[in-house]
Amino acid sequence: MKIEHAYTIVTSPGRNFVTLKIVTDEGTYGIGDATLNGREMAVVAYLEEHVIPALIGRDPQRIEDIWHYLYRGAYWRRGPVTMSAIAAVDMALWDIKAKLAGMPLYQLLGGKSRDRVMVYGHATGRDIESCLEEVARHVEQGYKAVRVQAGVPGIASIYGVAKKEGEPYEPADADLPTEHVWSTSKYLNHVPKLFAAVRERFGDDLHVLHDVHHRLTPIEAARLGKAVEPYNLFWLEDCVPAENQEGFGLIRQHTTTPLAVGEVFNSLFDAKTLIENQWIDYIRATLTHAGGITHVRRIADLAGLYHVRTGFHGPTDLSPVCMGAAVHFDTWVPNFGIQEYMPHTDETNAVFPHDYRFEAGHFIVGETPGHGVDIDEMLAKQYPYKRASLPVNRLEDGTLWHW
Ligand SMILES: O=C(O)[C@H](O)[C@@H](O)[C@H](O)[C@H](O)CO
Ligand SMILES: [Mg+2]
């Protein structure tokens, strides 16, 4: 069996997605998600120019060999563009292998470790009250876990809060980056009040999460972790930029609030020190940005040695292809923690028909051979690409800060 052809499909049903389709000479095909929010066309160029030509004629069943051909063979290893391209190939090849085996992907990975996969939704609001209404809506929908992000008085636009009430939050909101203004002190003074209000209204059993989105220094993160300890968060996410993994050691000395990190990681080496020192509790690197199933499986196995659980990134800027493959992975992986779930729009779901389903706060994996997601290429053509950039962030004095 050989790879006969492969191509990228760029479609934008409300936001940009990049899908790689690999077709074998026997007609079986697989698809992978190659979406890198705000850098989509960089991954398309990498795939079209440097990856796809080298795939033609190869045996699609040799997933491990192809993975190393694209990783070690790249010479210029790692990085989000390279690893998203490799991930898309890997996801498509696992899709093919599972189809050839006539089984859903989770069976190929080792079978079910659980019957359902707990997810967390996003409750956001411009102020605490409107945020609590969103939390209530999620609880009514059956969510057992909710991420809570609210506006901060004195900060005009903040991460995680939709521009208009009730609209889904989409960060890539302009052709070129919009500029946000940030105040750590206003944020740190306000956020504990948000969680006090959540616990007051919803009690102790609801799993509550929060995303700091890389904006604090380690000592500020330690202060925040301590301040929210009474509210027993499920996790505090991305509290500091994680290039300097050692920074998390300082946070850990001061707080028992569980820490999650890694949605911007693209290889095991981004997380190795964090995991081996048990400086984090959840690793967020997901299939599309961290080299696919072949590599993320290794990250999860290392994490499992150190009591670290998975908590895959799952925003609307990863396509249902990534979500579908992630639900299979989540169903199998022994050290599963939680799965992020921002529901895609109806338009997106029509382009990417899939068999995973949401039920009472959990995902239920499908039984279709493969990862259970397809792409309607005719429909995809109706949504042309339109550049969209993630914002940048400045402090009140103009300093370019972390977004
Ligand atoms: O926790 C999350 O879901 C993430 O932080 C997202 O909101 C990112 O900002 C987005 O995926 C960037 O494209
Ligand atoms: Mg995040």
PDB file of C-alpha atoms in Angstrom, residues 89 106 127-128 137 162 202 207 211 214 222 256 260 387 392:
ATOM      1  CA  VAL A  89       0.290  13.758   8.878  1.00  0.00           C
ATOM      2  CA  TYR A 106      -9.296   4.204  20.768  1.00  0.00           C
ATOM      3  CA  ASP A 127     -18.588  41.420  34.853  1.00  0.00           C
ATOM      4  CA  ILE A 128     -19.052  38.939  37.680  1.00  0.00           C
ATOM      5  CA  ARG A 137     -26.280  28.077  31.842  1.00  0.00           C
ATOM      6  CA  ALA A 162     -16.328  37.775  24.056  1.00  0.00           C
ATOM      7  CA  PHE A 202     -22.762  27.227  42.999  1.00  0.00           C
ATOM      8  CA  HIS A 207     -15.161  21.952  39.064  1.00  0.00           C
ATOM      9  CA  ASP A 211      -6.874  30.666  32.533  1.00  0.00           C
ATOM     10  CA  HIS A 214       0.696  33.698  30.527  1.00  0.00           C
ATOM     11  CA  ALA A 222       2.162  32.326  43.729  1.00  0.00           C
ATOM     12  CA  THR A 256      -1.469  23.981  46.485  1.00  0.00           C
ATOM     13  CA  ALA A 260      -2.052  23.417  34.141  1.00  0.00           C
ATOM     14  CA  ARG A 387      -6.324  36.213   7.390  1.00  0.00           C
ATOM     15  CA  VAL A 392      -1.084  41.618  21.237  1.00  0.00           C
TER      16      VAL A 392
END
